[in-house]
mmCIF file of C-alpha atoms in Angstrom:
data_model
loop_
_atom_site.group_PDB
_atom_site.id
_atom_site.type_symbol
_atom_site.label_atom_id
_atom_site.label_comp_id
_atom_site.label_asym_id
_atom_site.label_seq_id
_atom_site.Cartn_x
_atom_site.Cartn_y
_atom_site.Cartn_z
ATOM 1 C CA UNK A 112 -23.155 4.371 -26.788
ATOM 2 C CA UNK A 113 -25.933 5.717 -24.624
ATOM 3 C CA UNK A 114 -28.166 2.690 -25.239
ATOM 4 C CA UNK A 115 -25.781 0.182 -23.554
ATOM 5 C CA UNK A 116 -26.878 -0.952 -20.098
ATOM 6 C CA UNK A 117 -24.646 -0.193 -17.092
ATOM 7 C CA UNK A 118 -23.515 -3.361 -15.343
ATOM 8 C CA UNK A 119 -22.113 -3.399 -11.838
ATOM 9 C CA UNK A 120 -22.149 0.337 -11.336
ATOM 10 C CA UNK A 121 -20.081 1.102 -8.228
ATOM 11 C CA UNK A 122 -17.905 3.870 -6.798
ATOM 12 C CA UNK A 123 -14.232 4.055 -7.730
ATOM 13 C CA UNK A 124 -13.141 3.238 -4.152
ATOM 14 C CA UNK A 125 -15.023 -0.055 -4.300
ATOM 15 C CA UNK A 126 -13.478 -0.933 -7.669
ATOM 16 C CA UNK A 127 -9.983 -0.196 -6.345
ATOM 17 C CA UNK A 128 -10.628 -2.182 -3.157
ATOM 18 C CA UNK A 129 -11.779 -5.190 -5.181
ATOM 19 C CA UNK A 130 -8.741 -4.967 -7.442
ATOM 20 C CA UNK A 131 -6.382 -4.869 -4.436
ATOM 21 C CA UNK A 132 -8.140 -7.568 -2.411
ATOM 22 C CA UNK A 133 -5.799 -10.370 -3.497
ATOM 23 C CA UNK A 134 -2.754 -8.260 -2.693
ATOM 24 C CA UNK A 135 -4.188 -7.655 0.773
ATOM 25 C CA UNK A 136 -4.696 -11.369 1.345
ATOM 26 C CA UNK A 137 -1.146 -12.066 0.147
ATOM 27 C CA UNK A 138 0.199 -9.325 2.450
ATOM 28 C CA UNK A 139 -1.644 -10.802 5.429
ATOM 29 C CA UNK A 140 -0.398 -14.317 4.674
ATOM 30 C CA UNK A 141 3.207 -13.196 4.256
ATOM 31 C CA UNK A 142 3.008 -11.155 7.466
ATOM 32 C CA UNK A 143 1.694 -14.198 9.318
ATOM 33 C CA UNK A 144 4.509 -16.355 7.969
ATOM 34 C CA UNK A 145 7.055 -13.692 8.929
ATOM 35 C CA UNK A 146 5.756 -13.579 12.503
ATOM 36 C CA UNK A 147 5.737 -17.369 12.657
ATOM 37 C CA UNK A 148 9.310 -17.465 11.350
ATOM 38 C CA UNK A 149 10.409 -14.902 13.932
ATOM 39 C CA UNK A 150 8.787 -16.927 16.716
ATOM 40 C CA UNK A 151 10.434 -20.137 15.493
ATOM 41 C CA UNK A 152 13.817 -18.409 15.281
ATOM 42 C CA UNK A 153 13.443 -17.122 18.843
ATOM 43 C CA UNK A 154 12.371 -20.560 20.053
ATOM 44 C CA UNK A 155 15.310 -22.198 18.298
ATOM 45 C CA UNK A 156 17.851 -19.789 19.741
ATOM 46 C CA UNK A 157 16.303 -20.153 23.181
ATOM 47 C CA UNK A 158 16.496 -23.940 22.906
ATOM 48 C CA UNK A 159 20.122 -23.959 21.800
ATOM 49 C CA UNK A 160 21.234 -21.545 24.510
ATOM 50 C CA UNK A 161 19.178 -23.315 27.205
ATOM 51 C CA UNK A 162 20.718 -26.656 26.217
ATOM 52 C CA UNK A 163 24.201 -25.143 26.257
ATOM 53 C CA UNK A 164 23.579 -23.713 29.730
ATOM 54 C CA UNK A 165 22.273 -27.070 30.949
ATOM 55 C CA UNK A 166 25.408 -28.793 29.664
ATOM 56 C CA UNK A 167 27.645 -26.173 31.240
ATOM 57 C CA UNK A 168 25.975 -26.169 34.664
ATOM 58 C CA UNK A 169 29.040 -27.646 36.320
ATOM 59 C CA UNK A 170 31.354 -25.103 34.695
ATOM 60 C CA UNK A 171 29.073 -22.232 35.678
ATOM 61 C CA UNK A 172 28.905 -23.567 39.249
ATOM 62 C CA UNK A 173 32.694 -23.715 39.431
ATOM 63 C CA UNK A 174 32.964 -20.176 38.062
ATOM 64 C CA UNK A 175 30.502 -18.953 40.686
ATOM 65 C CA UNK A 176 32.337 -20.867 43.440
ATOM 66 C CA UNK A 177 35.622 -19.271 42.380
ATOM 67 C CA UNK A 178 34.144 -15.787 42.640
ATOM 68 C CA UNK A 179 32.534 -14.969 39.323
ATOM 69 C CA UNK A 180 29.866 -12.303 39.581
ATOM 70 C CA UNK A 181 26.328 -12.708 38.269
ATOM 71 C CA UNK A 182 27.025 -10.196 35.491
ATOM 72 C CA UNK A 183 30.025 -12.299 34.387
ATOM 73 C CA UNK A 184 27.832 -15.372 33.976
ATOM 74 C CA UNK A 185 25.155 -13.394 32.141
ATOM 75 C CA UNK A 186 27.826 -11.911 29.870
ATOM 76 C CA UNK A 187 29.241 -15.398 29.204
ATOM 77 C CA UNK A 188 25.884 -16.801 28.118
ATOM 78 C CA UNK A 189 24.804 -13.677 26.213
ATOM 79 C CA UNK A 190 28.073 -13.612 24.280
ATOM 80 C CA UNK A 191 27.447 -17.110 22.919
ATOM 81 C CA UNK A 192 23.884 -16.150 21.946
ATOM 82 C CA UNK A 193 25.085 -12.936 20.332
ATOM 83 C CA UNK A 194 27.738 -14.816 18.407
ATOM 84 C CA UNK A 195 25.131 -17.237 17.054
ATOM 85 C CA UNK A 196 22.823 -14.340 16.138
ATOM 86 C CA UNK A 197 25.571 -12.465 14.301
ATOM 87 C CA UNK A 198 26.655 -15.551 12.353
ATOM 88 C CA UNK A 199 23.049 -16.282 11.422
ATOM 89 C CA UNK A 200 22.403 -12.653 10.482
ATOM 90 C CA UNK A 201 25.491 -12.638 8.282
ATOM 91 C CA UNK A 202 24.421 -15.759 6.431
ATOM 92 C CA UNK A 203 20.868 -14.461 6.170
ATOM 93 C CA UNK A 204 22.042 -11.117 4.772
ATOM 94 C CA UNK A 205 24.119 -12.864 2.130
ATOM 95 C CA UNK A 206 21.139 -15.005 1.119
ATOM 96 C CA UNK A 207 18.689 -12.085 1.167
ATOM 97 C CA UNK A 208 21.008 -9.919 -0.905
ATOM 98 C CA UNK A 209 21.411 -12.742 -3.437
ATOM 99 C CA UNK A 210 17.658 -13.260 -3.683
ATOM 100 C CA UNK A 211 17.051 -9.513 -4.101
ATOM 101 C CA UNK A 212 19.578 -9.466 -6.945
ATOM 102 C CA UNK A 213 17.856 -12.448 -8.531
ATOM 103 C CA UNK A 214 14.461 -10.740 -8.229
ATOM 104 C CA UNK A 215 15.748 -7.484 -9.693
ATOM 105 C CA UNK A 216 17.235 -9.401 -12.640
ATOM 106 C CA UNK A 217 14.018 -11.362 -13.166
ATOM 107 C CA UNK A 218 11.732 -8.332 -12.847
ATOM 108 C CA UNK A 219 13.620 -5.312 -14.189
ATOM 109 C CA UNK A 220 10.689 -2.910 -13.739
ATOM 110 C CA UNK A 221 10.313 -3.788 -10.057
ATOM 111 C CA UNK A 222 11.841 -1.153 -7.781
ATOM 112 C CA UNK A 223 13.939 -2.925 -5.165
ATOM 113 C CA UNK A 224 15.880 -1.135 -2.457
ATOM 114 C CA UNK A 225 16.656 -3.942 -0.010
ATOM 115 C CA UNK A 226 19.076 -1.924 2.146
ATOM 116 C CA UNK A 227 16.738 -0.383 4.733
ATOM 117 C CA UNK A 228 14.522 -3.460 4.942
ATOM 118 C CA UNK A 229 17.493 -5.772 5.479
ATOM 119 C CA UNK A 230 19.022 -3.515 8.130
ATOM 120 C CA UNK A 231 15.782 -3.178 10.120
ATOM 121 C CA UNK A 232 15.015 -6.889 9.832
ATOM 122 C CA UNK A 233 18.521 -7.833 10.930
ATOM 123 C CA UNK A 234 18.332 -5.536 13.949
ATOM 124 C CA UNK A 235 14.962 -6.991 14.940
ATOM 125 C CA UNK A 236 16.277 -10.548 14.640
ATOM 126 C CA UNK A 237 19.397 -9.773 16.674
ATOM 127 C CA UNK A 238 17.211 -8.105 19.326
ATOM 128 C CA UNK A 239 14.974 -11.166 19.488
ATOM 129 C CA UNK A 240 18.064 -13.376 19.750
ATOM 130 C CA UNK A 241 19.369 -11.313 22.660
ATOM 131 C CA UNK A 242 16.048 -11.592 24.474
ATOM 132 C CA UNK A 243 15.942 -15.336 23.791
ATOM 133 C CA UNK A 244 19.507 -15.630 25.136
ATOM 134 C CA UNK A 245 18.847 -13.508 28.203
ATOM 135 C CA UNK A 246 16.308 -15.921 29.675
ATOM 136 C CA UNK A 247 18.757 -18.866 29.960
ATOM 137 C CA UNK A 248 21.479 -16.419 31.045
ATOM 138 C CA UNK A 249 19.343 -15.209 33.923
ATOM 139 C CA UNK A 250 18.599 -18.794 34.909
ATOM 140 C CA UNK A 251 22.325 -19.654 34.713
ATOM 141 C CA UNK A 252 23.190 -16.771 37.010
ATOM 142 C CA UNK A 253 20.887 -18.223 39.682
ATOM 143 C CA UNK A 254 22.653 -21.601 39.751
ATOM 144 C CA UNK A 255 23.763 -22.503 43.244
ATOM 145 C CA UNK A 256 27.475 -23.407 43.194
ATOM 146 C CA UNK A 257 27.023 -26.158 45.780
ATOM 147 C CA UNK A 258 24.150 -27.761 43.852
ATOM 148 C CA UNK A 259 26.070 -27.576 40.591
ATOM 149 C CA UNK A 260 29.156 -29.156 42.136
ATOM 150 C CA UNK A 261 27.072 -31.909 43.790
ATOM 151 C CA UNK A 262 25.507 -32.845 40.463
ATOM 152 C CA UNK A 263 28.956 -33.527 39.022
#
């Protein structure tokens, strides 16, 4: 009908941008929560490994006094951090796979291919865990054997 007035005449790009605005806000919020979760995971792993190193100061001092090399101490601490990261990644993968199956059953028209996302996310988390474990490992390798044995 040519006699109807045109309301809110705007270009198609503006209409599409307005329609996708809420998705953009949701994307930004979820990205922020993901970064926060990654930071908290790194902080947690760092705290656990740092506490373990603090409790094992005497043992590390004895190992150094008996001739252990710095790389041996770093390997000792990194192996415990790696073990924690792999156990956590395994449990997380099981949970993420279960949730993706639940989502695909709930929303059959939603295309879900969780494989690549889960692999990349797992590798990132294990990398962050190794970095978080390396800092206490480096500090443990600088322990003076005489100071560690005196504190016993």
